[in-house]
CSV table of C-alpha atoms and ligand atoms in Angstrom, one decimal:
chain,number,residue,atom,x,y,z
A,1,MET,CA,33.8,38.4,1.3
A,2,THR,CA,35.8,35.3,0.6
A,3,LYS,CA,34.2,32.4,-1.4
A,4,GLU,CA,33.9,30.4,1.8
A,5,GLU,CA,32.0,33.3,3.6
A,6,LEU,CA,29.6,33.6,0.7
A,7,ARG,CA,29.0,29.9,0.7
A,8,HIS,CA,28.2,30.0,4.4
A,9,PHE,CA,25.9,33.0,3.9
A,10,PHE,CA,23.8,31.1,1.4
A,11,VAL,CA,23.6,28.0,3.6
A,12,ALA,CA,22.5,30.2,6.5
A,13,GLU,CA,19.8,31.6,4.3
A,14,GLY,CA,18.6,28.1,3.6
A,15,ASP,CA,20.0,28.1,0.0
A,16,LYS,CA,22.7,25.9,-1.6
A,17,ALA,CA,26.4,26.5,-0.9
A,18,PHE,CA,27.2,26.5,-4.6
A,19,ARG,CA,25.2,29.7,-4.9
A,20,GLY,CA,28.2,31.3,-3.2
A,21,ASN,CA,30.4,30.0,-6.0
A,22,GLN,CA,28.1,31.5,-8.6
A,23,VAL,CA,28.1,34.9,-6.9
A,24,TYR,CA,31.8,34.8,-6.3
A,25,GLU,CA,32.4,34.0,-10.0
A,26,TRP,CA,30.2,37.0,-11.1
A,27,LEU,CA,32.2,39.3,-8.8
A,28,TRP,CA,35.7,38.2,-9.4
A,29,ASN,CA,35.7,36.5,-12.8
A,30,LYS,CA,33.0,38.3,-14.8
A,31,GLY,CA,33.4,41.7,-13.1
A,32,ALA,CA,29.7,42.2,-12.4
A,33,HIS,CA,28.8,45.7,-11.2
A,34,THR,CA,25.3,45.0,-10.2
A,35,PHE,CA,23.3,42.0,-8.8
A,36,GLU,CA,21.0,42.4,-11.8
A,37,ASP,CA,24.0,41.2,-14.0
A,38,MET,CA,24.0,37.8,-12.2
A,39,THR,CA,21.7,36.2,-14.7
A,40,ASN,CA,22.1,32.6,-13.6
A,41,VAL,CA,20.9,33.5,-10.1
A,42,SER,CA,17.1,33.6,-9.5
A,43,LYS,CA,15.3,37.0,-9.3
A,44,GLU,CA,14.4,36.4,-5.6
A,45,THR,CA,18.0,35.7,-4.7
A,46,ARG,CA,19.2,38.8,-6.6
A,47,GLN,CA,16.7,40.9,-4.6
A,48,MET,CA,17.8,39.3,-1.4
A,49,LEU,CA,21.4,40.2,-2.3
A,50,GLN,CA,20.4,43.7,-3.0
A,51,GLN,CA,18.9,44.0,0.4
A,52,ASN,CA,22.0,42.6,2.2
A,53,PHE,CA,25.0,43.8,0.2
A,54,VAL,CA,26.4,46.6,-1.8
A,55,ILE,CA,28.9,46.3,-4.7
A,56,ASN,CA,31.2,49.3,-4.3
A,57,HIS,CA,32.4,49.3,-7.9
A,58,ILE,CA,34.6,51.9,-9.4
A,59,LYS,CA,33.4,54.1,-12.3
A,60,VAL,CA,35.6,55.4,-15.1
A,61,ASP,CA,34.6,59.1,-14.9
A,62,GLN,CA,36.7,60.4,-17.7
A,63,MET,CA,38.9,58.7,-20.3
A,64,GLN,CA,41.6,60.6,-22.2
A,65,LYS,CA,43.4,59.2,-25.3
A,66,SER,CA,46.9,60.2,-26.2
A,67,SER,CA,48.1,60.5,-29.7
A,68,ASP,CA,50.3,57.5,-29.1
A,69,GLY,CA,47.3,55.3,-28.1
A,70,THR,CA,47.8,55.5,-24.3
A,71,ILE,CA,44.6,55.8,-22.4
A,72,LYS,CA,44.3,57.6,-19.0
A,73,ASN,CA,41.3,56.9,-16.8
A,74,ALA,CA,40.1,59.1,-14.0
A,75,VAL,CA,38.5,56.5,-11.8
A,76,ARG,CA,35.9,57.5,-9.3
A,77,LEU,CA,35.7,55.5,-6.1
A,78,HIS,CA,32.5,54.8,-4.1
A,79,ASP,CA,33.3,57.7,-1.7
A,80,GLY,CA,33.8,60.2,-4.5
A,81,LEU,CA,37.6,60.2,-4.4
A,82,ILE,CA,39.5,59.8,-7.7
A,83,VAL,CA,42.6,57.9,-8.7
A,84,GLU,CA,44.1,57.4,-12.1
A,85,SER,CA,45.0,54.3,-14.1
A,86,VAL,CA,46.6,54.1,-17.5
A,87,LEU,CA,46.5,51.6,-20.4
A,88,ILE,CA,49.8,51.6,-22.4
A,89,PRO,CA,49.7,49.8,-25.7
A,90,THR,CA,52.8,48.7,-27.6
A,91,ALA,CA,53.1,46.5,-30.7
A,92,THR,CA,53.5,43.3,-28.6
A,93,ARG,CA,51.7,44.0,-25.3
A,94,THR,CA,49.1,46.0,-23.5
A,95,THR,CA,50.1,47.1,-20.0
A,96,ALA,CA,47.8,48.4,-17.2
A,97,CYS,CA,49.5,50.9,-14.8
A,98,VAL,CA,47.3,50.9,-11.7
A,99,SER,CA,47.1,52.9,-8.5
A,100,SER,CA,47.3,51.5,-5.0
A,101,GLN,CA,46.6,54.6,-2.9
A,102,VAL,CA,44.6,57.8,-3.2
A,103,GLY,CA,47.6,60.3,-3.2
A,104,CYS,CA,50.8,58.9,-1.7
A,105,SER,CA,52.3,58.3,1.7
A,106,LEU,CA,55.7,59.4,0.4
A,107,ASP,CA,57.1,62.7,-0.9
A,108,CYS,CA,59.3,62.2,-3.9
A,109,LYS,CA,60.2,65.7,-5.1
A,110,PHE,CA,59.8,65.0,-8.8
A,111,CYS,CA,56.4,63.3,-8.6
A,112,ALA,CA,53.0,65.0,-9.1
A,113,THR,CA,51.2,62.4,-7.0
A,114,ALA,CA,53.3,63.3,-3.9
A,115,ARG,CA,51.5,66.7,-3.8
A,116,LEU,CA,48.2,65.1,-3.2
A,117,LYS,CA,49.3,63.5,0.1
A,118,ARG,CA,47.8,60.2,1.0
A,119,MET,CA,44.1,60.3,1.6
A,120,ARG,CA,43.5,56.6,1.9
A,121,ASN,CA,44.5,53.2,0.8
A,122,LEU,CA,42.6,51.5,-2.0
A,123,ASN,CA,40.7,48.3,-1.2
A,124,PRO,CA,41.6,45.1,-3.0
A,125,ASP,CA,38.4,45.3,-5.1
A,126,GLU,CA,39.3,48.9,-6.1
A,127,ILE,CA,42.7,47.7,-7.4
A,128,PHE,CA,41.2,44.7,-9.1
A,129,ASP,CA,38.5,46.8,-10.8
A,130,GLN,CA,41.0,49.1,-12.4
A,131,VAL,CA,42.5,46.0,-14.0
A,132,VAL,CA,39.1,44.7,-15.2
A,133,ALA,CA,38.3,48.1,-16.6
A,134,ILE,CA,41.6,48.3,-18.5
A,135,ASP,CA,41.2,44.8,-19.8
A,136,LYS,CA,37.8,45.7,-21.2
A,137,GLN,CA,39.4,48.8,-22.9
A,138,SER,CA,42.2,46.7,-24.3
A,139,LYS,CA,39.8,44.3,-25.9
A,140,LEU,CA,37.6,47.1,-27.2
A,141,TYR,CA,40.3,49.4,-28.6
A,142,PHE,CA,43.1,47.1,-29.4
A,143,ASP,CA,41.4,43.8,-29.9
A,144,ARG,CA,43.4,41.9,-27.4
A,145,PRO,CA,43.3,41.2,-23.7
A,146,LEU,CA,45.6,43.0,-21.2
A,147,SER,CA,49.0,41.3,-21.1
A,148,ASN,CA,50.9,43.0,-18.2
A,149,ILE,CA,50.2,45.0,-15.0
A,150,VAL,CA,52.5,47.4,-13.3
A,151,PHE,CA,51.9,48.9,-9.9
A,152,MET,CA,53.3,52.3,-10.9
A,153,GLY,CA,50.3,54.5,-10.7
A,154,MET,CA,49.4,56.6,-7.7
A,155,GLY,CA,50.7,55.5,-4.3
A,156,GLU,CA,53.4,53.4,-2.8
A,157,PRO,CA,52.1,49.8,-3.2
A,158,LEU,CA,54.2,48.5,-0.3
A,159,MET,CA,52.5,51.0,2.1
A,160,ASN,CA,49.2,49.2,1.2
A,161,TYR,CA,50.8,45.8,1.1
A,162,ASN,CA,48.0,43.6,2.3
A,163,ASN,CA,45.4,45.0,-0.1
A,164,VAL,CA,47.8,44.9,-3.0
A,165,LEU,CA,48.5,41.3,-2.2
A,166,LYS,CA,44.8,40.4,-2.0
A,167,ALA,CA,44.1,42.1,-5.3
A,168,ILE,CA,47.0,40.2,-7.0
A,169,GLU,CA,45.6,37.0,-5.6
A,170,LYS,CA,42.3,37.7,-7.3
A,171,ILE,CA,44.0,38.8,-10.5
A,172,THR,CA,46.1,35.6,-10.7
A,173,SER,CA,43.8,33.0,-9.3
A,174,PRO,CA,42.1,30.8,-11.9
A,175,GLU,CA,38.8,31.8,-10.4
A,176,GLY,CA,39.7,35.4,-10.9
A,177,LEU,CA,41.4,36.7,-14.0
A,178,GLY,CA,43.9,33.9,-14.2
A,179,MET,CA,46.8,36.1,-15.2
A,180,SER,CA,50.4,34.9,-14.7
A,181,PRO,CA,52.1,36.6,-11.7
A,182,LYS,CA,55.2,36.8,-14.0
A,183,ARG,CA,53.3,39.5,-15.9
A,184,ILE,CA,52.8,41.6,-12.9
A,185,THR,CA,55.4,44.1,-11.6
A,186,VAL,CA,55.2,45.8,-8.2
A,187,SER,CA,57.2,49.0,-8.3
A,188,THR,CA,58.4,50.4,-5.0
A,189,SER,CA,60.4,53.4,-4.0
A,190,GLY,CA,62.2,50.9,-1.7
A,191,VAL,CA,60.7,50.1,1.7
A,192,PRO,CA,63.3,47.6,3.1
A,193,LYS,CA,61.1,45.9,5.7
A,194,MET,CA,58.3,45.3,3.2
A,195,ILE,CA,60.7,44.0,0.5
A,196,LYS,CA,61.9,41.4,3.1
A,197,LYS,CA,58.3,40.6,3.9
A,198,MET,CA,57.5,40.0,0.2
A,199,ALA,CA,60.4,37.6,0.0
A,200,ASP,CA,59.2,35.8,3.1
A,201,ASP,CA,55.7,35.6,1.6
A,202,GLU,CA,57.3,34.0,-1.5
A,203,VAL,CA,55.4,36.2,-3.9
A,204,LYS,CA,55.7,35.3,-7.5
A,205,PHE,CA,55.4,38.7,-9.2
A,206,LYS,CA,58.4,40.8,-10.3
A,207,LEU,CA,60.0,43.6,-8.3
A,208,ALA,CA,61.1,47.0,-9.5
A,209,VAL,CA,62.7,49.7,-7.4
A,210,SER,CA,62.6,53.4,-8.2
A,211,LEU,CA,66.2,54.0,-7.4
A,212,HIS,CA,67.2,57.3,-9.1
A,213,SER,CA,70.4,57.5,-7.2
A,214,ALA,CA,72.8,55.2,-5.5
A,215,ILE,CA,74.4,58.0,-3.4
A,216,ASP,CA,72.6,58.6,-0.1
A,217,GLU,CA,72.8,62.4,-0.1
A,218,VAL,CA,71.5,62.7,-3.7
A,219,ARG,CA,68.7,60.2,-3.1
A,220,THR,CA,67.6,61.9,0.1
A,221,SER,CA,67.5,65.2,-1.7
A,222,ILE,CA,65.0,63.9,-4.2
A,223,MET,CA,63.3,61.2,-2.2
A,224,PRO,CA,63.4,62.4,1.4
A,225,PHE,CA,62.2,59.1,3.0
A,226,ASN,CA,65.7,57.8,2.0
A,227,GLU,CA,66.9,59.4,5.2
A,228,THR,CA,64.7,56.8,7.2
A,229,PHE,CA,65.4,53.9,4.8
A,230,PRO,CA,69.0,54.6,3.6
A,231,LEU,CA,70.6,52.7,0.7
A,232,ASN,CA,72.5,50.3,3.0
A,233,ASP,CA,69.1,49.0,4.4
A,234,LEU,CA,67.7,48.9,0.9
A,235,ARG,CA,70.7,46.9,-0.3
A,236,ASP,CA,70.3,44.4,2.6
A,237,ALA,CA,66.6,43.9,1.8
A,238,LEU,CA,67.3,43.4,-2.0
A,239,GLN,CA,70.0,40.9,-1.3
A,240,TYR,CA,67.5,39.1,1.0
A,241,TRP,CA,64.9,39.2,-1.7
A,242,TYR,CA,67.2,37.7,-4.3
A,243,ALA,CA,68.5,35.0,-1.9
A,244,LYS,CA,64.9,33.9,-1.3
A,245,THR,CA,63.2,34.4,-4.6
A,246,LYS,CA,66.0,34.2,-7.2
A,247,HIS,CA,64.1,37.0,-9.1
A,248,THR,CA,66.2,39.6,-10.8
A,249,ILE,CA,65.5,43.2,-9.7
A,250,THR,CA,64.7,46.1,-12.0
A,251,TYR,CA,66.0,49.5,-11.1
A,252,GLU,CA,63.9,52.4,-12.4
A,253,TYR,CA,66.2,55.3,-12.9
A,254,VAL,CA,65.7,58.9,-14.3
A,255,VAL,CA,68.7,61.0,-15.1
A,256,TRP,CA,68.1,64.7,-14.3
A,257,GLU,CA,70.3,67.6,-15.3
A,258,GLY,CA,72.5,68.8,-12.4
A,259,ILE,CA,71.2,66.1,-10.0
A,260,ASN,CA,72.5,62.7,-11.0
A,261,ASP,CA,74.2,63.2,-14.4
A,262,THR,CA,77.9,62.8,-13.6
A,263,LYS,CA,80.3,59.9,-13.9
A,264,LYS,CA,80.3,59.6,-10.1
A,265,ASP,CA,76.6,58.9,-10.2
A,266,VAL,CA,77.0,56.1,-12.8
A,267,GLU,CA,79.8,54.5,-10.8
A,268,ALA,CA,77.7,54.4,-7.7
A,269,LEU,CA,74.9,52.8,-9.6
A,270,ILE,CA,77.3,50.2,-11.1
A,271,GLN,CA,78.4,49.4,-7.6
A,272,PHE,CA,74.8,49.1,-6.3
A,273,CYS,CA,74.0,46.7,-9.2
A,274,ARG,CA,76.7,44.4,-8.0
A,275,PHE,CA,74.8,43.6,-4.8
A,276,ALA,CA,72.1,41.5,-6.5
A,277,PRO,CA,71.4,40.4,-10.1
A,278,SER,CA,69.6,43.4,-11.6
A,279,LYS,CA,68.9,45.4,-14.7
A,280,VAL,CA,68.4,49.1,-15.2
A,281,ASN,CA,65.6,50.9,-16.9
A,282,LEU,CA,66.6,54.5,-17.8
A,283,ILE,CA,63.2,56.3,-17.9
A,284,GLU,CA,62.5,59.5,-19.8
A,285,TYR,CA,61.4,62.2,-17.4
A,286,ASN,CA,58.2,64.1,-17.8
A,287,PRO,CA,58.3,67.5,-16.3
A,288,ILE,CA,55.6,68.5,-13.9
A,289,ASP,CA,54.4,72.0,-13.5
A,290,ASP,CA,57.2,73.8,-11.5
A,291,GLY,CA,60.0,72.8,-13.9
A,292,GLN,CA,62.4,72.2,-11.1
A,293,PHE,CA,63.5,68.9,-12.6
A,294,LYS,CA,64.8,68.7,-16.1
A,295,GLN,CA,65.7,65.6,-18.1
A,296,ALA,CA,69.5,65.3,-18.6
A,297,ASN,CA,70.8,65.6,-22.1
A,298,ALA,CA,71.4,62.8,-24.5
A,299,GLN,CA,75.2,62.6,-23.8
A,300,ALA,CA,74.5,61.9,-20.1
A,301,ILE,CA,72.1,59.1,-21.0
A,302,ASP,CA,74.6,57.7,-23.5
A,303,MET,CA,77.3,57.8,-20.7
A,304,TYR,CA,75.0,55.8,-18.4
A,305,LYS,CA,74.2,53.3,-21.1
A,306,SER,CA,77.8,52.7,-22.2
A,307,MET,CA,79.3,52.6,-18.7
A,308,LEU,CA,76.6,50.1,-17.5
A,309,GLU,CA,77.0,47.9,-20.5
A,310,LYS,CA,80.7,47.9,-20.1
A,311,HIS,CA,80.1,46.3,-16.7
A,312,HIS,CA,77.7,43.8,-18.2
A,313,ILE,CA,74.6,45.3,-16.7
A,314,THR,CA,71.5,45.1,-18.9
A,315,VAL,CA,70.2,48.6,-19.5
A,316,THR,CA,67.0,49.7,-21.4
A,317,ILE,CA,66.1,53.2,-22.3
A,318,ARG,CA,62.3,53.6,-21.8
A,319,ARG,CA,60.5,56.3,-23.7
A,320,SER,CA,57.5,57.6,-21.7
A,321,ARG,CA,54.0,57.3,-23.2
A,322,GLY,CA,51.0,59.5,-22.9
A,323,LYS,CA,52.9,62.7,-22.2
A,324,ASP,CA,50.3,64.9,-24.0
A,325,ILE,CA,47.6,63.8,-21.5
A,326,ASP,CA,49.8,63.9,-18.3
A,327,ALA,CA,49.6,60.1,-18.1
A,328,ALA,CA,53.3,59.4,-18.1
A,329,CYS,CA,55.5,58.3,-15.2
A,330,GLY,CA,55.3,60.7,-12.3
A,331,GLN,CA,52.6,62.8,-13.8
A,332,LEU,CA,49.5,61.3,-12.3
A,333,ALA,CA,47.8,64.0,-10.2
A,334,ASN,CA,44.1,64.0,-11.0
A,335,LYS,CA,44.5,67.0,-13.3
A,336,SER,CA,41.9,65.7,-15.8
Q,1,SF4,S1,57.1,58.4,-7.1
Q,1,SF4,FE1,55.7,56.8,-6.3
Q,1,SF4,S2,56.3,56.7,-4.1
Q,1,SF4,FE2,57.2,58.6,-4.8
Q,1,SF4,S3,55.6,60.1,-4.3
Q,1,SF4,FE3,55.2,59.5,-6.4
Q,1,SF4,S4,53.7,57.8,-6.2
Q,1,SF4,FE4,54.6,58.1,-4.2
């Protein structure tokens, strides 16, 4: 319920409207999981709430810690389904990687989540609760609050756009967690129509696109939905995004042996980067069980880096974290 709806509910019950504000604050600011937690609300009111409402909070069923400090959570939802979320600590920041769907609507060949298929979308509160849980872990284990959020867990966030947006509203609102939208990145495999919608909605968070190839045939072979949303459409949408938001785009990119490790692949990427101001994250690949995809060798990565830099494109090589507990990029598949 929105705050207004809660206020109306209390007035209709013959109580004061501000009671709605109190309950709202408990839910969205203090992360209460039961009505009993709402200690500034009278016992009678708490009982009445208990009779009328349910808080479908998430439960961290299992927590695994990596040798590099990364924490992976198996998060049980109210209907028994499970998603995973990850806390990634570095020297300067703590990042929450959250899920937006149970399974995924898409079918990227290199991704463990794709094998689960989409079971349902997460509700806004289920996304929000993952952030609250990781913020608590960050304070408990690293003595600092969560600093960044990436929507890079299970699911394609733009296929659950409305709920992702509602969750981000709660995360960024001063009445919620008050986090800056600049510290939030929504990572998509590239759904052109939805990228344009985000631009029209004037969202303030950052955009990352899992590109992995700027050649249609190659991209379609590893991300089959590229056939429906080819690179030309993606390019148009990204140009539209930049024209409206003036926000630089990050391309997430894995280099695989025998798939996209040639000079021709880098040249296509350089060409694609010219369409809108962008930077490239070269991400280390984490094999999933079948071993079909293999990280390219160091020479191929160096070639990407030097060719991109020669064309004045910012490039960062990202080491994956949490590999030993299957918490790294592309490995989330409810194995724990
Ligand atoms: S990489 Fe992302 S979009 Fe592709 S299948 Fe995996 S979770 Fe879905």
